[in-house]
Coordinates of C-alpha atoms in Angstrom, one line a residue:
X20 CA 0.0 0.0 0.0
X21 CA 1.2 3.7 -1.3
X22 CA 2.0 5.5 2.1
X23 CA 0.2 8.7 1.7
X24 CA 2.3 12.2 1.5
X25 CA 1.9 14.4 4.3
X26 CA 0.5 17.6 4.0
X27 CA 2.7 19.9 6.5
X28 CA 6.3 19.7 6.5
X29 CA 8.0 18.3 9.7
X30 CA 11.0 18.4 11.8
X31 CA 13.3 15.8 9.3
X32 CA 12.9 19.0 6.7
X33 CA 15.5 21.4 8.5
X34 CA 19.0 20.0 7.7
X35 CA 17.6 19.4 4.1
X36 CA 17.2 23.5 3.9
X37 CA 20.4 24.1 5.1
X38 CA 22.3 21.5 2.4
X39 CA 20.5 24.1 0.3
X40 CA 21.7 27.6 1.4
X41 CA 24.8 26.3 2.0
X42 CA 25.3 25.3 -1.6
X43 CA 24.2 28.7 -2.5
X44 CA 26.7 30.2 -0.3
X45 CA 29.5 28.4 -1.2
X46 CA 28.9 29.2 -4.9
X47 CA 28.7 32.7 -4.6
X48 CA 31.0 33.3 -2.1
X49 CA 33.5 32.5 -4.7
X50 CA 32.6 35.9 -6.3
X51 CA 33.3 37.5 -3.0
X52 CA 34.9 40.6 -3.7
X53 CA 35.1 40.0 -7.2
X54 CA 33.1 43.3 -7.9
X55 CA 30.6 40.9 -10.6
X56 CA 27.2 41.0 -8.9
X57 CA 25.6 39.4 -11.4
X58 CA 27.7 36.2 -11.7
X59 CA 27.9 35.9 -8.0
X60 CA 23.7 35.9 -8.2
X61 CA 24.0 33.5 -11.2
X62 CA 26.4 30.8 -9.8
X63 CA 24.1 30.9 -6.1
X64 CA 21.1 30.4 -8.1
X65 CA 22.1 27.4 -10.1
X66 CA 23.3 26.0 -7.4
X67 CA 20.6 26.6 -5.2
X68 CA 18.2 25.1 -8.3
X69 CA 20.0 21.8 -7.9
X70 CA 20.1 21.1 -4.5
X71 CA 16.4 22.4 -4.1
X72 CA 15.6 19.3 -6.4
X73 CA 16.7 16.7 -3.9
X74 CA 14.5 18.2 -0.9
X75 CA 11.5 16.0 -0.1
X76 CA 9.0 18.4 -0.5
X77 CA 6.4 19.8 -3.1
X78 CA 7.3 22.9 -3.2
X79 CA 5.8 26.5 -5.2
X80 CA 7.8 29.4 -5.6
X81 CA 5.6 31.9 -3.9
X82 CA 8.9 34.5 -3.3
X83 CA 11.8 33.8 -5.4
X84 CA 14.0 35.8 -8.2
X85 CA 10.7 37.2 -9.0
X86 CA 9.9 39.8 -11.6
X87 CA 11.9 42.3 -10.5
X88 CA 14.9 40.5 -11.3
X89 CA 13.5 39.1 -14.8
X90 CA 15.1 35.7 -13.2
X91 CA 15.3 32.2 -15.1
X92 CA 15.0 30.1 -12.6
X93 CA 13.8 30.2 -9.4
X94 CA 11.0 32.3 -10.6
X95 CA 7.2 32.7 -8.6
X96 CA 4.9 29.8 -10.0
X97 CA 8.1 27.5 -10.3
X98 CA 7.7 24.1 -8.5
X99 CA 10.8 23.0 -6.5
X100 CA 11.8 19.8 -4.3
X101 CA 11.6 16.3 -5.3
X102 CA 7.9 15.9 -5.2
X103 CA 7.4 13.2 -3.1
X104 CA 6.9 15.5 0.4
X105 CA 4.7 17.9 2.0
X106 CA 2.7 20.8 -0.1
X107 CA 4.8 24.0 0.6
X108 CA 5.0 27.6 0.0
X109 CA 8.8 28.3 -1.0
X110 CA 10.5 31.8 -0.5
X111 CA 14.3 31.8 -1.5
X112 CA 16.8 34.7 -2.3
X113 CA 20.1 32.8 -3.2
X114 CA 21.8 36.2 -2.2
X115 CA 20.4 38.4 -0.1
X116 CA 23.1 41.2 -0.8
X117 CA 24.6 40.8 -4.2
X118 CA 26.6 44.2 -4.0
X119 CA 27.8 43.7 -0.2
X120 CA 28.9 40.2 -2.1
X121 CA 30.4 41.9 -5.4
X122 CA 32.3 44.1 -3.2
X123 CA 33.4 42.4 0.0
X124 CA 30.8 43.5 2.0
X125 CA 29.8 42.1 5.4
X126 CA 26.0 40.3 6.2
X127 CA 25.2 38.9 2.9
X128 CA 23.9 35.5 3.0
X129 CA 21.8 32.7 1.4
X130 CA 18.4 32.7 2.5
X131 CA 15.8 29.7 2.3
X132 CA 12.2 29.5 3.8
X133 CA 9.6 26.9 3.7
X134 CA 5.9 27.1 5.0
X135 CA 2.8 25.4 4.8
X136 CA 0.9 25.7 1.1
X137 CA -0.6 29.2 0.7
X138 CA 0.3 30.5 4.5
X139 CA 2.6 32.9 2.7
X140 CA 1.7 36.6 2.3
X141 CA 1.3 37.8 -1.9
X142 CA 2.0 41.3 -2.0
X143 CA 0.9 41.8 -5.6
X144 CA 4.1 43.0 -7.3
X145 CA 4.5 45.3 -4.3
X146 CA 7.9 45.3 -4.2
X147 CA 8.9 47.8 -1.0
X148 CA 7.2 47.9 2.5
X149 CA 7.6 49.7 5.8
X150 CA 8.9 47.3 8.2
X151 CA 10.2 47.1 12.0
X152 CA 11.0 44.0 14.1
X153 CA 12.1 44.1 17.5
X154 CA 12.7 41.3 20.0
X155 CA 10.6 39.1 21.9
X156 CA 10.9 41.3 24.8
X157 CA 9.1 44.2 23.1
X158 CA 7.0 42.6 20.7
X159 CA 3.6 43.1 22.4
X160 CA 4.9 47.3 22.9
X161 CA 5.3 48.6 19.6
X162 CA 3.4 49.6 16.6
X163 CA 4.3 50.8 13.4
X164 CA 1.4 53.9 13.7
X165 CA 3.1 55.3 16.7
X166 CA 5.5 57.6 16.2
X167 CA 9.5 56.9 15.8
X168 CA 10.5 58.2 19.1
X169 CA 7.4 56.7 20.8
X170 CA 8.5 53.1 19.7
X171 CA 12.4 53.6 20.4
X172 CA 11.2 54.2 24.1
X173 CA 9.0 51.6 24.6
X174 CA 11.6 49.4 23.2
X175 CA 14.2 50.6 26.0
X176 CA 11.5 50.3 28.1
X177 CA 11.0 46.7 27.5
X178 CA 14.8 45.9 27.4
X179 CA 15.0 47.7 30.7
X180 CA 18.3 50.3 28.9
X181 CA 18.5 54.2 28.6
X182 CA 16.9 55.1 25.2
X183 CA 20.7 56.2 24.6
X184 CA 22.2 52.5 24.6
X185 CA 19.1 51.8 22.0
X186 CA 20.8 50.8 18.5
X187 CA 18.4 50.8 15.5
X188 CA 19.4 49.0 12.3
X189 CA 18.3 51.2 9.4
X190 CA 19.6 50.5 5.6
X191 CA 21.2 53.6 4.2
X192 CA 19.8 54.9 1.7
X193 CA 18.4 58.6 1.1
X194 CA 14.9 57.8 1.5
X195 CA 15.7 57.1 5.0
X196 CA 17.2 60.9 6.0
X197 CA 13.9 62.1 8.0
X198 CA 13.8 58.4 9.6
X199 CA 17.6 58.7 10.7
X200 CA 16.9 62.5 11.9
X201 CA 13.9 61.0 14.0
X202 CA 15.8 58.2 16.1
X203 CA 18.8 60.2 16.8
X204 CA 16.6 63.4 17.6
X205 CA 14.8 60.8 20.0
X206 CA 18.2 59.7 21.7
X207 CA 19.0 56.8 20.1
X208 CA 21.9 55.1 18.1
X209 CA 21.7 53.9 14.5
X210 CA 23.9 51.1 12.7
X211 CA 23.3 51.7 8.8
X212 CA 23.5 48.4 6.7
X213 CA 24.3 48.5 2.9
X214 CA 22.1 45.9 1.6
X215 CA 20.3 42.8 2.8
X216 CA 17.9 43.6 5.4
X217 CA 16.8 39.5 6.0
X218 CA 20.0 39.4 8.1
X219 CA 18.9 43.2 9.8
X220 CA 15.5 42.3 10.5
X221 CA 16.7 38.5 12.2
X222 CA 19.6 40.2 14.2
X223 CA 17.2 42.9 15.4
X224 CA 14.5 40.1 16.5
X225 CA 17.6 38.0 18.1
X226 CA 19.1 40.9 19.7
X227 CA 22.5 40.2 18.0
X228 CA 24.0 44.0 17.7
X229 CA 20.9 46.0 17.2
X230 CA 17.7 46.5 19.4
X231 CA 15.5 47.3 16.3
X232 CA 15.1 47.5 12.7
X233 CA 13.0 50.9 11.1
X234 CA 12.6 52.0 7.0
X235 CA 11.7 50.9 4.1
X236 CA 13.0 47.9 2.8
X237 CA 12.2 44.7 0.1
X238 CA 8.3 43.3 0.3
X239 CA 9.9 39.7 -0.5
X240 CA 12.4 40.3 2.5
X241 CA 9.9 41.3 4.7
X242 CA 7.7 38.1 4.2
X243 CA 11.1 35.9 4.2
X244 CA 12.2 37.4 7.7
X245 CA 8.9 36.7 8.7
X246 CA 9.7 32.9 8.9
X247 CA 12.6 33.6 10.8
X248 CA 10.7 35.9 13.6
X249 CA 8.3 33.2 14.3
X250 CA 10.9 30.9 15.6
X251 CA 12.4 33.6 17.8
X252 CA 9.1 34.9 19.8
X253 CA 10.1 38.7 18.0
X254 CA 7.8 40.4 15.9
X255 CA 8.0 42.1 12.3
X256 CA 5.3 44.7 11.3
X257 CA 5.0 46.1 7.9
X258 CA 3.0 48.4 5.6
X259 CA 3.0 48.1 1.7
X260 CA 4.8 51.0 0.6
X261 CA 4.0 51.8 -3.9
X262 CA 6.7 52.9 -5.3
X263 CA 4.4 54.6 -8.3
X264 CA 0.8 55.1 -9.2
X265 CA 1.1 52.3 -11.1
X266 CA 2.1 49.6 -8.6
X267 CA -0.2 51.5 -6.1
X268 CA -3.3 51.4 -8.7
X269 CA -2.0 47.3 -9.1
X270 CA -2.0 47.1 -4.9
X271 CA -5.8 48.4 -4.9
X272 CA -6.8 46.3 -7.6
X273 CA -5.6 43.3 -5.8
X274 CA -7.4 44.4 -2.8
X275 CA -4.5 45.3 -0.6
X276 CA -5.3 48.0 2.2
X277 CA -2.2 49.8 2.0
X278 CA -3.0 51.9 5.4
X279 CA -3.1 48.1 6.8
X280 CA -0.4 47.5 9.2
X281 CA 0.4 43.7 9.1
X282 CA 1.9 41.4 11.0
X283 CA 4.1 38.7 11.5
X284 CA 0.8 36.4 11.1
X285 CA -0.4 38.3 8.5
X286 CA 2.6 38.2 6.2
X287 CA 2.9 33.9 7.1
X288 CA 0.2 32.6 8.8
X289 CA 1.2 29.0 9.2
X290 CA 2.7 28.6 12.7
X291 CA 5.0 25.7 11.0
X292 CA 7.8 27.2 8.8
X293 CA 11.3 27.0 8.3
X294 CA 14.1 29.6 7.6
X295 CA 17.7 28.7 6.6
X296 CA 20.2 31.1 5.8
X297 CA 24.2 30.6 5.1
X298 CA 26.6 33.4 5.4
X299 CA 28.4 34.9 2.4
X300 CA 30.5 37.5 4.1
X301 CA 30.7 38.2 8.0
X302 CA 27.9 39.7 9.5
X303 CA 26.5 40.1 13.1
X304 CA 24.6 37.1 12.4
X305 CA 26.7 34.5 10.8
X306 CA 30.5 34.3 9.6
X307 CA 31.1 33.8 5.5
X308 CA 32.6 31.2 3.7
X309 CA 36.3 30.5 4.2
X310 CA 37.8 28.3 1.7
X311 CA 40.8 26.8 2.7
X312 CA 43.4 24.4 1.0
X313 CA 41.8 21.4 2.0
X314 CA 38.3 22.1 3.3
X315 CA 35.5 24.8 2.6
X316 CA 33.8 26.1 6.1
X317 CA 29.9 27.3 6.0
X318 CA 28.3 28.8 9.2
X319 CA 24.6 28.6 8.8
X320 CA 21.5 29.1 11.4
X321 CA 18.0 27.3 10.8
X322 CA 14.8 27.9 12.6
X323 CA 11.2 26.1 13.2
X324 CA 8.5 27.8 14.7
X325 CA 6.7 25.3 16.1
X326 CA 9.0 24.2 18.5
X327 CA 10.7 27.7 18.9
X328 CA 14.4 26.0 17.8
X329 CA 17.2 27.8 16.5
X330 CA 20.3 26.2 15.3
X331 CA 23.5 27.2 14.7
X332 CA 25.1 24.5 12.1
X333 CA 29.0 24.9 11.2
X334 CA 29.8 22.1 8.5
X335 CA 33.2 21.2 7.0
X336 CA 33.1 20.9 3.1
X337 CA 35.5 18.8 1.0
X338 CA 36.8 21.5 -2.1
X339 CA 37.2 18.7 -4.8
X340 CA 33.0 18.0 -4.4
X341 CA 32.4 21.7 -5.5
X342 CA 34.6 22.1 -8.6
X343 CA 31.3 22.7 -10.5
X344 CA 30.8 25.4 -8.3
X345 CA 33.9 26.4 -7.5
X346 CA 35.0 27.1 -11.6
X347 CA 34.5 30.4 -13.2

């Protein structure tokens, strides 16, 4: 008798994610520095493709390359995993960071996360949103409506610090100049990030360098973090932020409520999902890949949320097992 395939993912699924971003990693990482953004994105997304395959699951793109990036593989709609497991939502960003990786840059990694079918947020081609995540210990304090300073000292509140020992993670760019006026105006510190807020918006919930992550950052990276937060008790709120009146027009034509503040259970409302993610380059939250003569060294975390576990996996990696990878 056929054993039927189950229709959640379980536990066995979490060191299957992490053979995947590490691939990814390993891949790209071999264009660290090489100032070729592109070819470091290429080389972590074929190998990503390929190791996706042998993951029991049956899996749909639901955030991947996307349209933005006009990606051939990896692309929303695509089915991914061997077919034989559970029915699962799928959002992957082989690099989250392709310039900090083209150029050297710390806290770019490989990002993988799994949920159960259709429990991922669709943003409609939405591509930017508002976003903040803080810690478990303020999670049930802040709000997005309230104003800047309001949530900087309810968040030094809950961590039981002077507002001026607050660190806010905030990625630099120029549409961020009034934000970055408001939290040092308020009395608080701010650690600007480059690129790749996935690893700003889990070292923010974990408390690893910064208190809090404010501004306007990627829709897909919102709803990827999002698996992450649920596993650490923290809390990620966002608002869809149109970029035109076209992809507003598209946002209300879709029925999105772009006043609507969501929340971590609004952007993945399964309570069992995965996140994976392999360094690139050293970051708060995980070291990069070091190649050495005889052995390639990954540093990767992975996360459930129903059981609240967060795992910190360093593997060992033969070199002469990734010359596909490794050639360029």
């Amino acid at each position: 008798m056929t054993t039927p395939a189950p229709t959640a993912p379980d536990r066995n699924l979490a060191l299957e994610l992490v053979r995947v971003t590490e691939a990814a990693a390993i891949a790209g990482g071999r264009w660290v520095g090489a100032g070729d953004k592109n070819r470091a994105d290429g080389a972590a997304v074929d190998a990503m493709r390929s190791f996706m395959d042998t993951v029991r699951m049956n899996g749909t793109v639901v955030i991947g390359e996307g349209e933005k990036d006009e990606a051939p593989m990896l692309f929303n709609g695509e089915t991914v995993g061997d077919g034989t497991g559970p029915d699962v939502d799928v959002a992957v960003d082989p690099i989250d960071g392709t310039r900090l990786t083209a150029m050297g840059y710390n806290n770019a990694l490989a990002v993988f996360a799994v949920a159960e079918k259709g429990s991922m947020y669709d943003p409609s081609a939405v591509f930017y949103m508002e976003k903040m995540v803080v810690g478990p210990e303020a999670a049930e304090f802040v709000d997005l409506r309230l104003p800047v300073e309001q949530n900087i000292k309810l968040v030094a509140k809950a961590l039981d610090k002077p507002v001026h020992q607050v660190t806010v993670c905030v990625l630099e760019r120029a549409r961020h100049e009034s934000l970055v006026q408001e939290i040092r105006e308020a009395g608080a510190r701010v650690k600007f990030i480059m690129d790749g807020d996935v690893a700003g918006a889990i070292a923010a919930a974990r408390g690893a360098g910064v208190d809090m992550l404010l501004g306007t950052g990627g829709t897909p990276e919102g709803i990827i973090a999002a698996c992450a937060v649920k596993a650490t008790g923290g809390m990620i709120q966002g608002r869809l932020a149109p970029t035109d009146d076209a992809e507003k027009q598209k946002a209300l034509d879709a029925g999105h409520d772009l006043d609507r503040v969501l929340t971590t259970s609004d952007l993945v409302t399964s309570d069992n999902c995965y996140f994976a993610a392999t360094g690139i380059t050293d970051g708060d939250l995980l070291r990069g890949v070091r190649y050495q003569h005889h052995r390639i060294i990954t540093e990767s975390i992975v996360m459930r949320s129903t059981s609240g576990t967060v795992r910190l996996v360093e593997a060992e990696h033969q070199p002469d097992k990734w010359d596909r990878w490794l050639k360029g």
